[in-house]
mmCIF file of C-alpha atoms in Angstrom:
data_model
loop_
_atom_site.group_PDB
_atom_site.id
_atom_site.type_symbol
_atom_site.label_atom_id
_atom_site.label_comp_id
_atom_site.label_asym_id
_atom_site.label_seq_id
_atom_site.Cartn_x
_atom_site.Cartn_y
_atom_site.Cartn_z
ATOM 1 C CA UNK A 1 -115.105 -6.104 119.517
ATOM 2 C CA UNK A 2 -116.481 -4.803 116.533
ATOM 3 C CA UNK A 3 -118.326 -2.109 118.536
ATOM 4 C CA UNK A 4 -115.546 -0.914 119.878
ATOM 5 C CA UNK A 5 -112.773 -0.711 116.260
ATOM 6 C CA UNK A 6 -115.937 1.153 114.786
ATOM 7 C CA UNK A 7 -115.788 4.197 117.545
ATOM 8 C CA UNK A 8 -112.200 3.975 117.074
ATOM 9 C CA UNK A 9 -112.198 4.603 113.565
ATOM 10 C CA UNK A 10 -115.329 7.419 114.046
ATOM 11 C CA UNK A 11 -113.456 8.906 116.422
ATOM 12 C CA UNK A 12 -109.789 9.312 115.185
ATOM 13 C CA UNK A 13 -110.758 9.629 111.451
ATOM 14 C CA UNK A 14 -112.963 12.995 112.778
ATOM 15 C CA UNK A 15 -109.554 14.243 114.242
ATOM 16 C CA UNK A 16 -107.398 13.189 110.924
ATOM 17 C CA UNK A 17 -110.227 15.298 108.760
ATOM 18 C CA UNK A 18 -109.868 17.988 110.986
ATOM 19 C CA UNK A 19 -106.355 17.813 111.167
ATOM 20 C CA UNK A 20 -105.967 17.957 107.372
ATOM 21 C CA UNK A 21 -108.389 20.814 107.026
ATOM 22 C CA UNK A 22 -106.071 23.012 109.489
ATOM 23 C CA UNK A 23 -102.907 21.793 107.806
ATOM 24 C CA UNK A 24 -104.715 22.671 104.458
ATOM 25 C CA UNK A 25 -106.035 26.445 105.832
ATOM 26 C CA UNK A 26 -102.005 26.857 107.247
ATOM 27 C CA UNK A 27 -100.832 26.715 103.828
ATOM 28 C CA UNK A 28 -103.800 28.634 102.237
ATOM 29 C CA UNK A 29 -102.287 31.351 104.453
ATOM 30 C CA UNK A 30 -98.485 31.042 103.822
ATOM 31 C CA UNK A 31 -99.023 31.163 100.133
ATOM 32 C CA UNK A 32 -101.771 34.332 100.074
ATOM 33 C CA UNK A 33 -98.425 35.803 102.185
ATOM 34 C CA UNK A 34 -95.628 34.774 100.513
ATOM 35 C CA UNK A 35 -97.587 35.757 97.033
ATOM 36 C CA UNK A 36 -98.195 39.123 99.081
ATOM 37 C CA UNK A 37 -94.191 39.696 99.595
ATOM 38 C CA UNK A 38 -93.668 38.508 96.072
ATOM 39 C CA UNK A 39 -95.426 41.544 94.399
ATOM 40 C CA UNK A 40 -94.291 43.767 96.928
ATOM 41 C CA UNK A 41 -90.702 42.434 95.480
ATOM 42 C CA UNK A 42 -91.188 42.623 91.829
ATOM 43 C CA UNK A 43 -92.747 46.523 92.397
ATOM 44 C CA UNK A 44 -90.008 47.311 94.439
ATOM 45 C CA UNK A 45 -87.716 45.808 91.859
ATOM 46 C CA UNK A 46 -90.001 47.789 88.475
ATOM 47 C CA UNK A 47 -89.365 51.270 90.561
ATOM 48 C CA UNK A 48 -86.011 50.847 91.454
ATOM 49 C CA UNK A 49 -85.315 49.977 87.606
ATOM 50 C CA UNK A 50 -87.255 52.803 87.021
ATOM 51 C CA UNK A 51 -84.789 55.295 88.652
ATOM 52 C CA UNK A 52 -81.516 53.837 87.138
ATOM 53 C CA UNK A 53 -83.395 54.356 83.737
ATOM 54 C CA UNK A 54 -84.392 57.889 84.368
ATOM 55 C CA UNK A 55 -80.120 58.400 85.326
ATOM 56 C CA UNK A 56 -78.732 56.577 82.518
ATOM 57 C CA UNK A 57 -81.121 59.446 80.156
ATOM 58 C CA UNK A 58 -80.045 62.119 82.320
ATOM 59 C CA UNK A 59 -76.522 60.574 81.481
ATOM 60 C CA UNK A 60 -77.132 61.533 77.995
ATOM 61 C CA UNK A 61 -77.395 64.809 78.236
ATOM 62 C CA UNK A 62 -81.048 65.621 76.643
ATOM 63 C CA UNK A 63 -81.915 67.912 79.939
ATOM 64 C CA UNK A 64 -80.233 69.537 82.673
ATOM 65 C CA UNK A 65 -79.693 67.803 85.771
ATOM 66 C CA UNK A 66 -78.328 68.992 89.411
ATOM 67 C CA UNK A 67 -77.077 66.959 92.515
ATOM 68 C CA UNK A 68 -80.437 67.211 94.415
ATOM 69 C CA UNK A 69 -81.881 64.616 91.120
ATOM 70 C CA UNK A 70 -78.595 62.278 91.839
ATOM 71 C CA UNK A 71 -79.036 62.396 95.716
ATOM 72 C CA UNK A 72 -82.895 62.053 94.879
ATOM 73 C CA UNK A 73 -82.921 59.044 92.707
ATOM 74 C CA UNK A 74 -79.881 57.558 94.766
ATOM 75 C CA UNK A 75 -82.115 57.650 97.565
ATOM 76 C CA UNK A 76 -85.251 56.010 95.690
ATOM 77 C CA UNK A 77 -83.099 53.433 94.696
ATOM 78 C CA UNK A 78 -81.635 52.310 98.079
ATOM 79 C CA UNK A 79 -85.240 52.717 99.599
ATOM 80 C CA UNK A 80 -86.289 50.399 97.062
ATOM 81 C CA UNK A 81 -83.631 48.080 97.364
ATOM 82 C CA UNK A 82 -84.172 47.347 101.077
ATOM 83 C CA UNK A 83 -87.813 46.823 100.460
ATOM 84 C CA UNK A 84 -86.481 43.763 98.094
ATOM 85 C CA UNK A 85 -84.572 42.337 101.112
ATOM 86 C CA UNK A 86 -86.885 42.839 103.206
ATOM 87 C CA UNK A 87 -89.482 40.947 100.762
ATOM 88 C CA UNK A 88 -86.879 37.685 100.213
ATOM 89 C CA UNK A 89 -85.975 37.587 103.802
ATOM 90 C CA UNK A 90 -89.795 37.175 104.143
ATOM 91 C CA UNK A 91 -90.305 34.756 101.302
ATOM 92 C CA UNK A 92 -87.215 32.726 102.456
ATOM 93 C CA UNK A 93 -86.399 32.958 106.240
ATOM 94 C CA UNK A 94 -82.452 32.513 107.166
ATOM 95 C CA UNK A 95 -81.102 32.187 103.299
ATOM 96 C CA UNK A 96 -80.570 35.799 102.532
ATOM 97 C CA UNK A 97 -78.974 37.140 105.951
ATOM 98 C CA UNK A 98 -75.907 38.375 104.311
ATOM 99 C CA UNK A 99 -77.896 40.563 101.459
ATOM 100 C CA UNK A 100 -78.698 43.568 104.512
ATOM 101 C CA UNK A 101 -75.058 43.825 105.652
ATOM 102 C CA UNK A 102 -73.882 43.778 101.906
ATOM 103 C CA UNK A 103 -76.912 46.642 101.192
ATOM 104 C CA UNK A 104 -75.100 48.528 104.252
ATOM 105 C CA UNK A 105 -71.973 48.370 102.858
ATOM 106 C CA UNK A 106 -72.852 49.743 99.752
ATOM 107 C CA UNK A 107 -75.426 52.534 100.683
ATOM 108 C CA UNK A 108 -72.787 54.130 102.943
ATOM 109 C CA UNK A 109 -70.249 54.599 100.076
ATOM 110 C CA UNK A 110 -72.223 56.030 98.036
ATOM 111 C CA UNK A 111 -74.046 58.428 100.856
ATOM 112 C CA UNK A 112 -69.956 59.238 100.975
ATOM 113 C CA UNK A 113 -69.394 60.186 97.541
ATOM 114 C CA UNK A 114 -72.865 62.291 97.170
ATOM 115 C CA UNK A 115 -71.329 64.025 100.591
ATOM 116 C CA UNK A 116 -68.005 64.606 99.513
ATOM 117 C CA UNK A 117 -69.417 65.717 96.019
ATOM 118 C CA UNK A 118 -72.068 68.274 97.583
ATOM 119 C CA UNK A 119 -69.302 70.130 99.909
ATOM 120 C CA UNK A 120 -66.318 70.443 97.196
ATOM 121 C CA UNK A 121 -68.679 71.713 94.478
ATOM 122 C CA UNK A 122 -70.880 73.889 95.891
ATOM 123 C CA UNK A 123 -73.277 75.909 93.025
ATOM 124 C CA UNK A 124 -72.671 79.672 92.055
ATOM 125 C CA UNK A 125 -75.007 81.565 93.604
ATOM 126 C CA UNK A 126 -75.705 79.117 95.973
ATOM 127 C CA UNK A 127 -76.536 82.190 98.716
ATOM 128 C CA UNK A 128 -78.827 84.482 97.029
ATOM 129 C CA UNK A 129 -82.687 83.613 97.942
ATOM 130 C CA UNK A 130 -83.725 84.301 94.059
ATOM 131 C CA UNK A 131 -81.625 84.712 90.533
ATOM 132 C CA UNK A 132 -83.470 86.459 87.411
ATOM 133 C CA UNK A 133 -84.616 84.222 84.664
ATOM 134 C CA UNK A 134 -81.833 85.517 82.552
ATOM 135 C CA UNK A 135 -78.944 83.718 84.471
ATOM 136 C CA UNK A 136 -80.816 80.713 85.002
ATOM 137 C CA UNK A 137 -79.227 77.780 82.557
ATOM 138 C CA UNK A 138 -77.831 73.963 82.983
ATOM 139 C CA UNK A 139 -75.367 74.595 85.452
ATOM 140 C CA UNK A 140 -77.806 75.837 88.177
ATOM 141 C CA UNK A 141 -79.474 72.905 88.373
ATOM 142 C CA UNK A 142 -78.302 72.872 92.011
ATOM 143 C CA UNK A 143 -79.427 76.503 92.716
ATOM 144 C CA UNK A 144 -82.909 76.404 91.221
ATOM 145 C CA UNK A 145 -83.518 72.905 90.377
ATOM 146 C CA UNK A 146 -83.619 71.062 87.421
ATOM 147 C CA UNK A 147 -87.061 72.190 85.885
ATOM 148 C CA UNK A 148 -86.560 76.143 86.621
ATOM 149 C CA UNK A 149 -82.579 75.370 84.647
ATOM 150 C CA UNK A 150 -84.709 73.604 82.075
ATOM 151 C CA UNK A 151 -87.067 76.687 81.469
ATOM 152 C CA UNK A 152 -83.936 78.939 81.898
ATOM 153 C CA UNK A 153 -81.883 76.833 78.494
ATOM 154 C CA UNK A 154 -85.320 77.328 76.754
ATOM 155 C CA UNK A 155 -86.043 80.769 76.915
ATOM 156 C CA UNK A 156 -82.292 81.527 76.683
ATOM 157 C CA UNK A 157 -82.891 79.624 73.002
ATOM 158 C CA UNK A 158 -85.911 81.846 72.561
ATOM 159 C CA UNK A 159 -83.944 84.595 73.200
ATOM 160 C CA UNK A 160 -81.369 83.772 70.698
ATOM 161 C CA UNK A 161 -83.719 83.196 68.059
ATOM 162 C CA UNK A 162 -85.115 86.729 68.955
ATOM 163 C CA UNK A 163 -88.228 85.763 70.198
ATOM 164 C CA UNK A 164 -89.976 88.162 72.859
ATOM 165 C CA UNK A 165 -89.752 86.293 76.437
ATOM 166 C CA UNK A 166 -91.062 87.683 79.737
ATOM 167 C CA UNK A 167 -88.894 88.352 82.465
ATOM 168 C CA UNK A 168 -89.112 85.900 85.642
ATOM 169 C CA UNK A 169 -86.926 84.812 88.397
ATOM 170 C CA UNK A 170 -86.736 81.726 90.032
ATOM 171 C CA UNK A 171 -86.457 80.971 94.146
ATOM 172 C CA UNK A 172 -82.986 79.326 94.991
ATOM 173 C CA UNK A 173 -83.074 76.491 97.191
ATOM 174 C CA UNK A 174 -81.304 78.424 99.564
ATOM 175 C CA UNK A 175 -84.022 80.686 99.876
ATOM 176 C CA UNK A 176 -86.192 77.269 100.765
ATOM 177 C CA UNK A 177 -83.828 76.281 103.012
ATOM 178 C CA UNK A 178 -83.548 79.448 105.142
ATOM 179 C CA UNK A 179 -87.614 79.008 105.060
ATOM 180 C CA UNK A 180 -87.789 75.736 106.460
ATOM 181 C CA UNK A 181 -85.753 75.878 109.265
ATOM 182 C CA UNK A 182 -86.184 79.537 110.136
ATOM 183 C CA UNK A 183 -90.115 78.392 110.599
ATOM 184 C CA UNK A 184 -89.428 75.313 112.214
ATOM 185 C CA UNK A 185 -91.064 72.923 109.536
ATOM 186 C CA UNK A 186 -87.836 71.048 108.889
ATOM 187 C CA UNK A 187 -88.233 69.415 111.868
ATOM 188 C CA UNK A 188 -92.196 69.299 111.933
ATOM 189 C CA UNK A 189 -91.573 67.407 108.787
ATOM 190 C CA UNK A 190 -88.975 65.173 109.428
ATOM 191 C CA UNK A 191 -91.354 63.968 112.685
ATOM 192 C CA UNK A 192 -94.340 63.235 110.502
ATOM 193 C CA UNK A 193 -92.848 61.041 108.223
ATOM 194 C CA UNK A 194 -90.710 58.911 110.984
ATOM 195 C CA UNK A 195 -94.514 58.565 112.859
ATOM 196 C CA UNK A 196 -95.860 57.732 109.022
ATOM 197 C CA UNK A 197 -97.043 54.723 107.562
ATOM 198 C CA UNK A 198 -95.049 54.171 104.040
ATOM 199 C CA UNK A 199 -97.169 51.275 102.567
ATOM 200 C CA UNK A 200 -100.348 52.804 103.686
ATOM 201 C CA UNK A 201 -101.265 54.901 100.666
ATOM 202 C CA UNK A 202 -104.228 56.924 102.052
ATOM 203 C CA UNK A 203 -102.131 57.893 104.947
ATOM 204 C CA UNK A 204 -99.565 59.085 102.724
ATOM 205 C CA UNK A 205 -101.979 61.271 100.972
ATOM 206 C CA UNK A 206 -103.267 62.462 104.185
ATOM 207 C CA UNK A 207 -99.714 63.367 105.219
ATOM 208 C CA UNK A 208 -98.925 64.906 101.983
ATOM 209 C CA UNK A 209 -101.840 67.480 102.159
ATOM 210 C CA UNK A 210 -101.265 67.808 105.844
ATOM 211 C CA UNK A 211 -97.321 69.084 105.107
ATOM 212 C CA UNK A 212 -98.593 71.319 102.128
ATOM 213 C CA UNK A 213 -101.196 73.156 104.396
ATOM 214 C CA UNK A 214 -98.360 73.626 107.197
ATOM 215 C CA UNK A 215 -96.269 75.271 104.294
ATOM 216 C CA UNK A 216 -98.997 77.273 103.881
ATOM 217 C CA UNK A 217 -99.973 78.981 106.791
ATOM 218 C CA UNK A 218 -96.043 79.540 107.766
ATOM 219 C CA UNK A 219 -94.662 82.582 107.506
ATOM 220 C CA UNK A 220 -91.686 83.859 105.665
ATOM 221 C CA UNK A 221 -88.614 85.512 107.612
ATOM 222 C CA UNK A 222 -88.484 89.180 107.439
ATOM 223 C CA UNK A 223 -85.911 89.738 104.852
ATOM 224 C CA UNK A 224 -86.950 87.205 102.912
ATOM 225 C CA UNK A 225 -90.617 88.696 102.630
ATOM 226 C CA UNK A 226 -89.446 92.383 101.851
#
């Protein structure tokens, strides 16, 4: 009788160790993933801050500023956002379903507003492919971008203070829009990064040089190049 409660014991205390060891590796690997999703949430969380921080200075006025930096950082923002639900949906299954339809919700008004904005104010000399350094200031931000208005404020402040400042233009972002889909690498573009990895960082560099070498070798329309 003995015997037999001894191979009993050996035998089912074998499957209770290895039972606990499996039970023990199972939540060595939920942790390592929800610790994973938790620093994908707080970067998510650091960058989107980020953005609103780099608005509310804009807000104050110390540099010029367009509608492409608004749509830009609007855009950073909302990506960002959605990575954060995507990382507490992960770290808690079934308690944040309503956060996406909320997100949704949100992100469409204000894809709305940055529409309706872009079509009733539309930038002077929005349709000229380049404007002389001269007439560059703050409010072509939209035409030339915010750097190029920033140089324009500068040397027009040089100017004033009778300084001697070379002549320039700058490239309108008509201009670059006639370029990329006259060439065909608005859409070449907008493929690659559907097909592209976002969290894989050496792809992104890949795809990054990859798009700058297509820019490259295109070639310009013919009126644009004379």
């Amino acid at each position: 009788m003995r015997r037999i409660i001894n191979w009993f014991r050996q035998r089912f205390g074998r499957q209770a160790v290895q039972r606990s060891e499996a039970d023990a590796e199972a939540l060595r690997v939920a942790f390592r993933d929800r610790y994973h999703n938790f620093r994908l949430l707080l970067s998510a969380n650091n960058r989107s801050l980020e953005m609103m921080a780099e608005i509310e200075q804009a807000l104050q006025g110390n540099r010029p500023f367009g509608m492409t930096f608004v749509r830009s950082n609007a855009t950073g923002v909302s990506v960002n956002v959605l990575r954060m639900i995507r990382n507490l949906e992960m770290l808690a299954p079934g308690k944040y379903d309503g956060l996406r339809d909320s997100f949704n919700r949100i992100r469409e008004n204000v894809e709305g507003i940055l529409r309706e904005r872009r079509h009733a104010h539309p930038p002077a000399g929005e349709n000229r492919l380049v404007v002389p350094l001269g007439e560059v200031g703050r409010s072509l931000s939209d035409t030339v971008g915010s750097k190029m208005a920033h140089l324009g404020e500068i040397r027009r402040q040089a100017a004033e203070q009778e300084f001697m400042v070379p002549s320039g233009f700058a490239v309108t972002a008509h201009a670059y829009d006639r370029f990329m889909e006259e060439s065909g690498l608005r859409t070449e573009i907008n493929r690659l990064f559907q097909t592209a990895d976002t969290e894989n960082i050496e792809q992104l560099y890949t795809l990054s040089a990859d798009i700058q070498q297509r820019i490259i070798r295109a070639e310009l329309p013919p009126d644009i190049a004379e």
